[in-house]
mmCIF file of C-alpha atoms in Angstrom:
data_model
loop_
_atom_site.group_PDB
_atom_site.id
_atom_site.type_symbol
_atom_site.label_atom_id
_atom_site.label_comp_id
_atom_site.label_asym_id
_atom_site.label_seq_id
_atom_site.Cartn_x
_atom_site.Cartn_y
_atom_site.Cartn_z
ATOM 1 C CA MET A 1 179.157 178.093 156.828
ATOM 2 C CA ASP A 2 179.561 181.431 158.556
ATOM 3 C CA THR A 3 182.434 182.440 156.353
ATOM 4 C CA LEU A 4 180.367 181.546 153.289
ATOM 5 C CA GLN A 5 177.501 183.634 154.592
ATOM 6 C CA ASN A 6 179.844 186.538 155.253
ATOM 7 C CA LEU A 7 181.240 186.234 151.793
ATOM 8 C CA GLY A 8 177.758 186.202 150.335
ATOM 9 C CA ARG A 9 176.696 189.203 152.378
ATOM 10 C CA TRP A 10 179.772 191.096 151.299
ATOM 11 C CA ALA A 11 179.198 190.261 147.621
ATOM 12 C CA LEU A 12 175.513 191.159 147.805
ATOM 13 C CA GLY A 13 176.336 194.437 149.489
ATOM 14 C CA MET A 14 178.850 195.242 146.814
ATOM 15 C CA PHE A 15 176.476 194.497 143.970
ATOM 16 C CA GLU A 16 173.774 196.517 145.653
ATOM 17 C CA ARG A 17 176.106 199.463 145.970
ATOM 18 C CA LEU A 18 177.185 199.079 142.376
ATOM 19 C CA GLY A 19 173.568 199.047 141.296
ATOM 20 C CA ARG A 20 172.778 202.114 143.394
ATOM 21 C CA GLY A 21 175.764 203.848 141.836
ATOM 22 C CA HIS A 22 174.534 203.214 138.325
ATOM 23 C CA LEU A 23 170.960 204.200 139.103
ATOM 24 C CA PHE A 24 172.339 207.357 140.686
ATOM 25 C CA LEU A 25 174.333 208.078 137.510
ATOM 26 C CA LEU A 26 171.235 207.481 135.377
ATOM 27 C CA TYR A 27 169.153 209.944 137.416
ATOM 28 C CA VAL A 28 171.954 212.528 137.371
ATOM 29 C CA LEU A 29 172.342 212.217 133.602
ATOM 30 C CA MET A 30 168.589 212.561 133.204
ATOM 31 C CA GLY A 31 168.850 215.765 135.249
ATOM 32 C CA THR A 32 171.560 217.355 133.115
ATOM 33 C CA PRO A 33 169.511 218.473 130.060
ATOM 34 C CA GLY A 34 167.348 220.619 132.303
ATOM 35 C CA LEU A 35 170.469 222.510 133.334
ATOM 36 C CA LEU A 36 170.595 224.277 129.991
ATOM 37 C CA PHE A 37 168.009 226.652 131.407
ATOM 38 C CA ARG A 38 169.856 227.079 134.698
ATOM 39 C CA LEU A 39 173.403 227.654 133.553
ATOM 40 C CA ARG A 40 174.090 229.883 136.526
ATOM 41 C CA LEU A 41 174.126 226.808 138.765
ATOM 42 C CA VAL A 42 176.728 225.151 136.559
ATOM 43 C CA VAL A 43 178.869 228.286 136.345
ATOM 44 C CA GLN A 44 178.925 228.459 140.129
ATOM 45 C CA GLN A 45 180.135 224.867 140.296
ATOM 46 C CA VAL A 46 182.678 225.227 137.483
ATOM 47 C CA TYR A 47 184.116 227.994 139.645
ATOM 48 C CA SER A 48 184.515 225.835 142.762
ATOM 49 C CA VAL A 49 185.526 222.678 140.881
ATOM 50 C CA GLY A 50 187.604 224.067 138.021
ATOM 51 C CA VAL A 51 188.795 227.575 138.724
ATOM 52 C CA LEU A 52 189.871 226.813 142.277
ATOM 53 C CA SER A 53 191.833 223.762 141.036
ATOM 54 C CA LEU A 54 193.663 225.902 138.526
ATOM 55 C CA LEU A 55 196.564 226.806 140.797
ATOM 56 C CA ILE A 56 197.521 223.296 141.865
ATOM 57 C CA VAL A 57 197.117 221.999 138.290
ATOM 58 C CA THR A 58 199.250 224.739 136.769
ATOM 59 C CA VAL A 59 202.028 224.479 139.351
ATOM 60 C CA SER A 60 202.118 220.665 139.106
ATOM 61 C CA GLY A 61 202.092 220.801 135.332
ATOM 62 C CA LEU A 62 204.995 223.197 135.315
ATOM 63 C CA PHE A 63 207.089 221.069 137.632
ATOM 64 C CA VAL A 64 206.192 217.781 135.962
ATOM 65 C CA GLY A 65 207.250 219.278 132.633
ATOM 66 C CA MET A 66 210.468 220.610 134.099
ATOM 67 C CA VAL A 67 211.348 217.250 135.652
ATOM 68 C CA LEU A 68 210.573 215.457 132.374
ATOM 69 C CA GLY A 69 212.860 217.941 130.648
ATOM 70 C CA LEU A 70 215.705 217.271 133.060
ATOM 71 C CA GLN A 71 215.341 213.486 133.129
ATOM 72 C CA GLY A 72 214.778 213.182 129.384
ATOM 73 C CA TYR A 73 217.776 215.359 128.656
ATOM 74 C CA ASN A 74 220.092 213.329 130.876
ATOM 75 C CA THR A 75 219.146 210.127 129.073
ATOM 76 C CA LEU A 76 219.001 211.489 125.554
ATOM 77 C CA VAL A 77 222.276 213.377 125.723
ATOM 78 C CA ASP A 78 224.077 210.041 125.936
ATOM 79 C CA PHE A 79 222.771 209.214 122.464
ATOM 80 C CA GLY A 80 223.459 212.673 121.122
ATOM 81 C CA SER A 81 219.813 213.150 120.321
ATOM 82 C CA GLU A 82 218.778 215.774 122.836
ATOM 83 C CA GLU A 83 216.614 217.401 120.123
ATOM 84 C CA ALA A 84 214.187 214.553 120.696
ATOM 85 C CA LEU A 85 213.627 215.923 124.194
ATOM 86 C CA SER A 86 210.606 217.879 123.064
ATOM 87 C CA VAL A 87 209.034 214.715 121.673
ATOM 88 C CA VAL A 88 209.594 212.868 124.968
ATOM 89 C CA VAL A 89 208.138 215.733 126.962
ATOM 90 C CA ALA A 90 205.187 216.448 124.715
ATOM 91 C CA LEU A 91 204.149 212.821 124.074
ATOM 92 C CA SER A 92 204.355 211.738 127.682
ATOM 93 C CA LEU A 93 202.431 214.818 128.810
ATOM 94 C CA VAL A 94 199.720 214.781 126.181
ATOM 95 C CA ARG A 95 199.154 211.038 126.143
ATOM 96 C CA GLU A 96 199.574 210.043 129.761
ATOM 97 C CA LEU A 97 200.681 212.459 132.420
ATOM 98 C CA GLY A 98 198.334 215.261 131.488
ATOM 99 C CA PRO A 99 195.083 213.297 131.833
ATOM 100 C CA VAL A 100 196.248 210.932 134.620
ATOM 101 C CA VAL A 101 198.022 213.340 136.971
ATOM 102 C CA THR A 102 195.312 215.946 136.457
ATOM 103 C CA ALA A 103 192.671 213.357 137.334
ATOM 104 C CA LEU A 104 194.577 212.388 140.508
ATOM 105 C CA LEU A 105 194.946 216.008 141.505
ATOM 106 C CA PHE A 106 191.309 216.605 140.609
ATOM 107 C CA ALA A 107 190.263 213.746 142.898
ATOM 108 C CA GLY A 108 192.271 215.174 145.746
ATOM 109 C CA ARG A 109 191.372 218.819 145.252
ATOM 110 C CA ALA A 110 187.844 218.806 143.828
ATOM 111 C CA GLY A 111 186.516 215.260 144.321
ATOM 112 C CA SER A 112 187.094 215.151 148.057
ATOM 113 C CA ALA A 113 185.453 218.566 148.425
ATOM 114 C CA LEU A 114 182.424 217.412 146.438
ATOM 115 C CA THR A 115 182.064 214.284 148.574
ATOM 116 C CA ALA A 116 182.400 216.198 151.826
ATOM 117 C CA GLU A 117 179.944 218.871 150.699
ATOM 118 C CA ILE A 118 177.242 216.454 149.598
ATOM 119 C CA GLY A 119 177.898 214.122 152.528
ATOM 120 C CA LEU A 120 177.486 216.999 154.980
ATOM 121 C CA MET A 121 174.353 218.180 153.190
ATOM 122 C CA LYS A 122 173.018 214.690 153.725
ATOM 123 C CA ALA A 123 174.199 214.537 157.319
ATOM 124 C CA THR A 124 172.589 217.869 158.167
ATOM 125 C CA GLU A 125 169.418 216.762 156.378
ATOM 126 C CA GLN A 126 169.529 219.542 153.815
ATOM 127 C CA LEU A 127 168.878 217.053 151.023
ATOM 128 C CA ALA A 128 165.890 215.660 152.911
ATOM 129 C CA GLY A 129 164.677 219.238 153.430
ATOM 130 C CA MET A 130 164.840 219.890 149.704
ATOM 131 C CA GLU A 131 162.837 216.768 149.026
ATOM 132 C CA MET A 132 160.240 218.019 151.491
ATOM 133 C CA MET A 133 159.967 221.214 149.445
ATOM 134 C CA ALA A 134 159.527 219.107 146.283
ATOM 135 C CA VAL A 135 162.961 220.105 144.986
ATOM 136 C CA ASP A 136 164.811 217.109 143.557
ATOM 137 C CA PRO A 137 168.320 217.302 145.113
ATOM 138 C CA LEU A 138 169.692 215.149 142.314
ATOM 139 C CA ARG A 139 168.688 217.786 139.793
ATOM 140 C CA ARG A 140 169.283 220.862 141.900
ATOM 141 C CA VAL A 141 172.509 219.913 143.722
ATOM 142 C CA VAL A 142 174.142 216.894 142.168
ATOM 143 C CA ALA A 143 173.580 217.356 138.426
ATOM 144 C CA PRO A 144 175.229 220.852 138.198
ATOM 145 C CA ARG A 145 178.271 219.506 140.062
ATOM 146 C CA PHE A 146 178.468 216.545 137.749
ATOM 147 C CA LEU A 147 178.319 218.661 134.617
ATOM 148 C CA ALA A 148 180.859 221.091 136.086
ATOM 149 C CA GLY A 149 183.339 218.286 136.809
ATOM 150 C CA PHE A 150 182.842 216.804 133.381
ATOM 151 C CA ILE A 151 183.493 220.179 131.727
ATOM 152 C CA SER A 152 186.402 221.153 133.942
ATOM 153 C CA MET A 153 188.540 218.012 133.725
ATOM 154 C CA PRO A 154 189.451 218.199 130.012
ATOM 155 C CA LEU A 155 190.177 221.895 130.306
ATOM 156 C CA LEU A 156 192.366 221.317 133.360
ATOM 157 C CA ALA A 157 194.195 218.506 131.630
ATOM 158 C CA ALA A 158 194.804 220.652 128.562
ATOM 159 C CA ILE A 159 196.184 223.435 130.756
ATOM 160 C CA PHE A 160 198.356 220.890 132.585
ATOM 161 C CA SER A 161 199.832 219.586 129.303
ATOM 162 C CA ALA A 162 200.348 223.036 127.813
ATOM 163 C CA VAL A 163 202.038 224.363 130.932
ATOM 164 C CA GLY A 164 204.090 221.158 131.175
ATOM 165 C CA VAL A 165 205.378 221.625 127.601
ATOM 166 C CA PHE A 166 206.458 225.127 128.518
ATOM 167 C CA GLY A 167 208.135 223.728 131.665
ATOM 168 C CA GLY A 168 210.046 221.252 129.510
ATOM 169 C CA TRP A 169 210.880 224.019 127.059
ATOM 170 C CA PHE A 170 212.134 226.214 129.886
ATOM 171 C CA VAL A 171 214.482 223.522 131.213
ATOM 172 C CA GLY A 172 215.512 222.121 127.820
ATOM 173 C CA VAL A 173 215.987 225.298 125.838
ATOM 174 C CA GLY A 174 216.460 227.822 128.597
ATOM 175 C CA LEU A 175 218.753 225.973 130.984
ATOM 176 C CA LEU A 176 220.304 223.049 129.121
ATOM 177 C CA GLY A 177 220.836 224.599 125.731
ATOM 178 C CA VAL A 178 218.724 222.463 123.407
ATOM 179 C CA ASP A 179 218.191 224.274 120.113
ATOM 180 C CA ASP A 180 214.946 226.250 120.178
ATOM 181 C CA GLY A 181 213.964 225.617 116.538
ATOM 182 C CA ALA A 182 214.681 221.901 116.722
ATOM 183 C CA PHE A 183 212.683 221.665 119.951
ATOM 184 C CA TRP A 184 209.471 222.929 118.351
ATOM 185 C CA SER A 185 209.938 221.398 114.916
ATOM 186 C CA GLN A 186 210.668 217.917 116.258
ATOM 187 C CA MET A 187 207.607 218.194 118.405
ATOM 188 C CA THR A 188 205.268 219.206 115.573
ATOM 189 C CA ALA A 189 206.818 216.480 113.384
ATOM 190 C CA LYS A 190 206.203 213.668 115.829
ATOM 191 C CA VAL A 191 203.050 214.618 117.751
ATOM 192 C CA ASP A 192 199.927 213.799 115.804
ATOM 193 C CA PHE A 193 196.775 215.822 116.361
ATOM 194 C CA TYR A 194 194.220 213.020 116.133
ATOM 195 C CA GLU A 195 196.388 210.220 117.471
ATOM 196 C CA ASP A 196 197.814 212.044 120.446
ATOM 197 C CA ILE A 197 196.000 215.273 121.307
ATOM 198 C CA VAL A 198 192.445 214.127 120.606
ATOM 199 C CA ASN A 199 193.023 210.804 122.351
ATOM 200 C CA GLY A 200 194.433 212.662 125.353
ATOM 201 C CA VAL A 201 191.326 214.862 125.474
ATOM 202 C CA ILE A 202 189.076 211.814 125.257
ATOM 203 C CA LYS A 203 191.004 210.255 128.128
ATOM 204 C CA SER A 204 190.664 213.321 130.294
ATOM 205 C CA ALA A 205 186.900 213.530 129.559
ATOM 206 C CA VAL A 206 186.491 209.894 130.580
ATOM 207 C CA PHE A 207 188.491 210.495 133.760
ATOM 208 C CA GLY A 208 186.460 213.617 134.505
ATOM 209 C CA PHE A 209 183.238 211.643 134.118
ATOM 210 C CA VAL A 210 184.417 208.819 136.370
ATOM 211 C CA ALA A 211 186.068 211.006 139.014
ATOM 212 C CA THR A 212 183.018 213.244 139.389
ATOM 213 C CA TRP A 213 180.675 210.307 139.392
ATOM 214 C CA ILE A 214 182.601 208.538 142.173
ATOM 215 C CA ALA A 215 182.925 211.709 144.233
ATOM 216 C CA LEU A 216 179.236 212.594 144.010
ATOM 217 C CA PHE A 217 178.027 209.059 144.613
ATOM 218 C CA GLU A 218 180.290 208.587 147.639
ATOM 219 C CA GLY A 219 178.894 211.809 149.086
ATOM 220 C CA TYR A 220 175.287 210.947 148.282
ATOM 221 C CA ASP A 221 175.673 207.408 149.597
ATOM 222 C CA ALA A 222 177.654 208.356 152.722
ATOM 223 C CA VAL A 223 176.557 207.255 156.139
ATOM 224 C CA PRO A 224 175.151 210.537 157.491
ATOM 225 C CA THR A 225 177.532 210.922 160.428
ATOM 226 C CA SER A 226 180.825 212.752 160.789
ATOM 227 C CA GLU A 227 182.651 209.456 160.622
ATOM 228 C CA GLY A 228 180.648 208.355 157.581
ATOM 229 C CA VAL A 229 181.460 211.558 155.696
ATOM 230 C CA SER A 230 185.143 211.311 156.524
ATOM 231 C CA ARG A 231 185.211 207.682 155.354
ATOM 232 C CA ALA A 232 183.355 208.597 152.188
ATOM 233 C CA THR A 233 185.893 211.342 151.462
ATOM 234 C CA THR A 234 188.786 208.941 151.874
ATOM 235 C CA ARG A 235 187.054 206.364 149.667
ATOM 236 C CA THR A 236 186.549 209.005 146.988
ATOM 237 C CA VAL A 237 190.259 209.686 146.687
ATOM 238 C CA VAL A 238 191.268 206.041 146.854
ATOM 239 C CA HIS A 239 188.598 204.745 144.460
ATOM 240 C CA THR A 240 189.104 207.554 141.992
ATOM 241 C CA ALA A 241 192.852 206.942 141.913
ATOM 242 C CA LEU A 242 192.323 203.206 141.330
ATOM 243 C CA ALA A 243 189.616 203.729 138.730
ATOM 244 C CA VAL A 244 191.651 206.335 136.848
ATOM 245 C CA LEU A 245 194.784 204.207 136.747
ATOM 246 C CA GLY A 246 192.885 201.082 135.744
ATOM 247 C CA LEU A 247 190.888 202.890 133.085
ATOM 248 C CA ASP A 248 194.062 204.521 131.842
ATOM 249 C CA PHE A 249 195.530 201.141 131.045
ATOM 250 C CA VAL A 250 192.373 200.036 129.228
ATOM 251 C CA LEU A 251 192.150 203.278 127.256
ATOM 252 C CA THR A 252 195.830 203.236 126.390
ATOM 253 C CA ALA A 253 195.551 199.647 125.176
ATOM 254 C CA LEU A 254 192.553 200.585 123.031
ATOM 255 C CA MET A 255 194.066 203.785 121.650
ATOM 256 C CA PHE A 256 197.766 203.121 121.199
ATOM 257 C CA GLY A 257 198.347 199.476 122.092
ATOM 258 C CA GLY A 258 196.990 197.399 119.284
ATOM 259 C CA VAL A 259 196.128 194.812 121.950
ATOM 260 C CA MET B 1 176.143 240.998 143.012
ATOM 261 C CA LEU B 2 179.877 241.546 143.074
ATOM 262 C CA HIS B 3 180.493 237.994 144.227
ATOM 263 C CA SER B 4 178.582 236.398 141.398
ATOM 264 C CA ARG B 5 180.420 238.724 139.005
ATOM 265 C CA THR B 6 183.872 237.581 140.182
ATOM 266 C CA VAL B 7 182.718 233.975 139.960
ATOM 267 C CA GLU B 8 181.590 234.442 136.413
ATOM 268 C CA ILE B 9 184.758 236.267 135.411
ATOM 269 C CA GLY B 10 186.799 233.500 137.037
ATOM 270 C CA VAL B 11 184.931 230.826 135.117
ATOM 271 C CA GLY B 12 185.311 232.839 131.914
ATOM 272 C CA VAL B 13 189.067 233.100 132.398
ATOM 273 C CA PHE B 14 189.254 229.402 133.198
ATOM 274 C CA VAL B 15 187.348 228.274 130.145
ATOM 275 C CA ALA B 16 189.294 230.661 127.913
ATOM 276 C CA ALA B 17 192.603 229.409 129.352
ATOM 277 C CA GLY B 18 191.544 225.790 128.829
ATOM 278 C CA LEU B 19 190.539 226.410 125.225
ATOM 279 C CA ALA B 20 193.725 228.404 124.624
ATOM 280 C CA ALA B 21 195.760 225.514 126.003
ATOM 281 C CA LEU B 22 193.964 223.098 123.691
ATOM 282 C CA PHE B 23 194.538 225.428 120.769
ATOM 283 C CA MET B 24 198.188 225.753 121.648
ATOM 284 C CA LEU B 25 198.511 221.941 121.855
ATOM 285 C CA ALA B 26 196.815 221.601 118.492
ATOM 286 C CA MET B 27 198.750 224.240 116.590
ATOM 287 C CA LYS B 28 202.101 224.419 118.265
ATOM 288 C CA VAL B 29 202.674 220.910 119.642
ATOM 289 C CA SER B 30 200.959 218.667 117.119
ATOM 290 C CA ASN B 31 201.177 218.497 113.385
ATOM 291 C CA LEU B 32 197.749 219.968 112.682
ATOM 292 C CA SER B 33 199.252 223.163 111.347
ATOM 293 C CA THR B 34 201.661 221.371 108.998
ATOM 294 C CA PHE B 35 199.506 218.470 107.844
ATOM 295 C CA LYS B 36 196.644 219.135 105.530
ATOM 296 C CA ALA B 37 194.236 216.233 105.174
ATOM 297 C CA GLU B 38 194.280 214.180 101.960
ATOM 298 C CA SER B 39 193.946 217.170 99.679
ATOM 299 C CA GLY B 40 196.809 216.345 97.368
ATOM 300 C CA TYR B 41 197.201 213.831 94.555
ATOM 301 C CA ALA B 42 198.153 210.184 94.917
ATOM 302 C CA VAL B 43 201.251 208.622 93.354
ATOM 303 C CA SER B 44 202.268 205.002 93.780
ATOM 304 C CA ALA B 45 205.566 203.185 93.552
ATOM 305 C CA HIS B 46 206.789 199.574 93.729
ATOM 306 C CA PHE B 47 209.671 198.772 96.026
ATOM 307 C CA ASP B 48 211.512 195.492 96.576
ATOM 308 C CA ASN B 49 211.893 196.286 100.242
ATOM 309 C CA ILE B 50 210.449 199.165 102.182
ATOM 310 C CA GLY B 51 212.462 198.622 105.383
ATOM 311 C CA GLY B 52 210.897 200.511 108.258
ATOM 312 C CA LEU B 53 208.686 202.780 106.189
ATOM 313 C CA THR B 54 205.265 203.357 107.760
ATOM 314 C CA VAL B 55 202.028 205.103 106.798
ATOM 315 C CA ARG B 56 202.448 208.866 107.369
ATOM 316 C CA SER B 57 206.198 208.695 106.816
ATOM 317 C CA PRO B 58 207.375 211.859 105.068
ATOM 318 C CA VAL B 59 208.017 212.176 101.350
ATOM 319 C CA ARG B 60 210.788 214.655 100.650
ATOM 320 C CA MET B 61 212.312 216.252 97.565
ATOM 321 C CA SER B 62 215.638 217.999 98.107
ATOM 322 C CA GLY B 63 214.903 217.637 101.797
ATOM 323 C CA VAL B 64 211.642 219.538 101.590
ATOM 324 C CA LEU B 65 208.497 217.826 102.812
ATOM 325 C CA VAL B 66 206.250 217.484 99.746
ATOM 326 C CA GLY B 67 203.855 214.794 100.936
ATOM 327 C CA ARG B 68 203.298 211.765 103.103
ATOM 328 C CA VAL B 69 202.953 208.029 102.640
ATOM 329 C CA SER B 70 199.215 207.320 102.614
ATOM 330 C CA GLY B 71 199.216 203.575 102.222
ATOM 331 C CA ILE B 72 201.413 200.494 102.055
ATOM 332 C CA GLY B 73 200.277 197.335 100.320
ATOM 333 C CA PHE B 74 201.684 194.169 98.848
ATOM 334 C CA ASP B 75 201.470 193.173 95.176
ATOM 335 C CA SER B 76 201.139 189.401 95.163
ATOM 336 C CA GLU B 77 201.975 189.174 91.444
ATOM 337 C CA THR B 78 205.343 190.877 91.507
ATOM 338 C CA TYR B 79 205.991 190.150 95.204
ATOM 339 C CA GLN B 80 206.818 193.799 95.742
ATOM 340 C CA ALA B 81 205.575 196.378 98.189
ATOM 341 C CA VAL B 82 203.276 199.044 96.771
ATOM 342 C CA VAL B 83 203.563 202.396 98.460
ATOM 343 C CA THR B 84 201.036 205.112 97.762
ATOM 344 C CA MET B 85 202.015 208.664 98.523
ATOM 345 C CA ASN B 86 199.896 211.721 98.928
ATOM 346 C CA ILE B 87 201.699 214.666 97.381
ATOM 347 C CA ASP B 88 200.756 218.170 98.391
ATOM 348 C CA PRO B 89 198.893 219.897 95.522
ATOM 349 C CA GLN B 90 201.233 222.904 95.485
ATOM 350 C CA TYR B 91 204.010 220.582 94.217
ATOM 351 C CA ASP B 92 202.302 219.663 90.952
ATOM 352 C CA LYS B 93 205.315 220.086 88.687
ATOM 353 C CA LEU B 94 207.178 216.864 89.481
ATOM 354 C CA PRO B 95 208.564 215.355 86.209
ATOM 355 C CA ALA B 96 206.981 212.059 85.142
ATOM 356 C CA ASP B 97 210.356 210.235 85.348
ATOM 357 C CA THR B 98 210.987 211.242 88.945
ATOM 358 C CA SER B 99 212.712 208.498 90.884
ATOM 359 C CA ALA B 100 211.891 207.444 94.449
ATOM 360 C CA SER B 101 214.250 205.930 96.982
ATOM 361 C CA ILE B 102 213.803 204.973 100.606
ATOM 362 C CA LEU B 103 216.315 206.815 102.759
ATOM 363 C CA THR B 104 217.039 207.090 106.431
ATOM 364 C CA ALA B 105 217.197 210.353 108.353
ATOM 365 C CA GLY B 106 220.394 210.221 110.321
ATOM 366 C CA LEU B 107 222.136 207.022 111.308
ATOM 367 C CA LEU B 108 219.238 205.460 113.170
ATOM 368 C CA GLY B 109 216.448 207.900 112.356
ATOM 369 C CA GLU B 110 213.093 207.347 110.759
ATOM 370 C CA GLN B 111 212.836 206.299 107.130
ATOM 371 C CA TYR B 112 211.385 208.487 104.436
ATOM 372 C CA ILE B 113 210.944 208.514 100.690
ATOM 373 C CA GLY B 114 213.302 210.810 98.843
ATOM 374 C CA LEU B 115 212.247 211.940 95.361
ATOM 375 C CA ASP B 116 214.804 212.872 92.697
ATOM 376 C CA PRO B 117 213.465 214.850 89.734
ATOM 377 C CA GLY B 118 214.006 213.590 86.234
ATOM 378 C CA GLY B 119 214.051 215.571 82.998
ATOM 379 C CA ASP B 120 210.666 214.719 81.546
ATOM 380 C CA LEU B 121 208.537 217.597 80.331
ATOM 381 C CA ARG B 122 205.334 215.852 81.365
ATOM 382 C CA PHE B 123 204.380 216.007 85.035
ATOM 383 C CA LEU B 124 203.157 213.375 87.481
ATOM 384 C CA LYS B 125 199.424 213.479 88.026
ATOM 385 C CA ASP B 126 196.889 211.701 90.236
ATOM 386 C CA GLY B 127 197.120 207.905 89.983
ATOM 387 C CA ASP B 128 200.508 207.817 88.245
ATOM 388 C CA GLU B 129 203.216 205.373 89.170
ATOM 389 C CA ILE B 130 206.849 206.164 89.788
ATOM 390 C CA LYS B 131 208.826 203.611 87.777
ATOM 391 C CA LEU B 132 212.346 204.240 89.018
ATOM 392 C CA THR B 133 212.664 203.131 92.592
ATOM 393 C CA GLN B 134 215.431 202.198 94.961
ATOM 394 C CA SER B 135 214.700 200.029 97.950
ATOM 395 C CA ALA B 136 215.593 200.575 101.551
ATOM 396 C CA LEU B 137 219.037 199.566 102.570
ATOM 397 C CA VAL B 138 218.956 196.671 104.993
ATOM 398 C CA LEU B 139 221.972 196.763 107.277
ATOM 399 C CA GLU B 140 222.400 192.977 107.418
ATOM 400 C CA GLN B 141 222.478 192.748 103.626
ATOM 401 C CA ILE B 142 225.096 195.484 103.352
ATOM 402 C CA VAL B 143 227.272 193.807 105.977
ATOM 403 C CA GLY B 144 226.769 190.500 104.158
ATOM 404 C CA GLN B 145 227.797 191.969 100.810
ATOM 405 C CA PHE B 146 230.809 193.629 102.393
ATOM 406 C CA LEU B 147 231.975 190.341 103.952
ATOM 407 C CA PHE B 148 231.328 188.510 100.687
ATOM 408 C CA SER B 149 233.382 190.982 98.639
ATOM 409 C CA LYS B 150 236.162 190.888 101.206
ATOM 410 C CA ALA B 151 236.196 187.100 100.998
ATOM 411 C CA GLN B 152 236.365 187.285 97.199
ATOM 412 C CA GLU B 153 239.259 189.751 97.361
ATOM 413 C CA GLY B 154 241.049 187.342 99.654
ATOM 414 C CA ALA B 155 240.424 184.480 97.248
ATOM 415 C CA ALA B 156 241.619 186.497 94.245
ATOM 416 C CA ALA B 157 244.853 187.496 96.051
ATOM 417 C CA GLU B 158 245.839 183.887 96.578
#
């Protein structure tokens, strides 16, 4: 009977949390239209969420593209079709690696920072103080961060993919001697704008939405102690990674799979 | 407000870089620059077998991309495949007796439609049908024919 009760308590707690998360999202979304008049707040957050993530995203994109170039070349050269290297590099970056790896990096670089920041604001009772002054912290603190994450993610993913293509180009054309003209022409022939690029952008926007939502909610819902904030930060990274990978499968199945 | 200024410049650079990356992906990586949406004229053709032809496969004349396959259907009266092609409007001087054949790029490459010009003085226009067609070569059939003719040679020699 005790195990049943524990199971029930656990399930109820989970559903409660899920409900709190969705209500939180609803309030945050309701707070975003008002931000049009306070763009300065959003710009500030785009700086800390997007601009400061630029370095890690660019460097990772470059190296992922270069590794794809090397690995793809080694396989394709056996079939004498190393010109298809650009297609391998571009499609895997634009469709999958760009959005997914950027979202994982985003969770580690920006998501954890958001959680820690909001969690500490809660722990030091800054949020409560705002409420005392009749300032809605959801509108003043959380909504700008949400919008900033949602704007930054697709841009970061696009930069990741573009830099990755150049990384692949550098290894393929620069080091391994694939023909430059064939590299670009094969790529433009096989990569479709609507099918591949637009779908990749949609993916990254969805991941940005989910990653920012999880990070902000974990911070807002954190137990207001040092331990609680540290746990919330860990949960942000883990849950975002799981959510992104799971959603990626669903989105891929919907977009490309014909499932 | 130097700090706020650097922040805003940083965000400006970031957004510009993101949009530039998207633009580069659109123009340089994808086919947006080469593919113009259905602005051309449609031509159809019947084939006995289309092999691995798909929608958006290229249509080439003398190796030059002149259009793309816009639709593949099945004619249940003649039991043939009906392929509609969208030809780029700048190639509007294709003779009416142009023939179409399904070819393969390279040994194992993708399949495309190759057009061979005829000598007619009238030109193909929207909605016309190409009468002279040659189907895709199916490897099993070719191997089968080869074995069959070899067997016949053997029989004739005896």
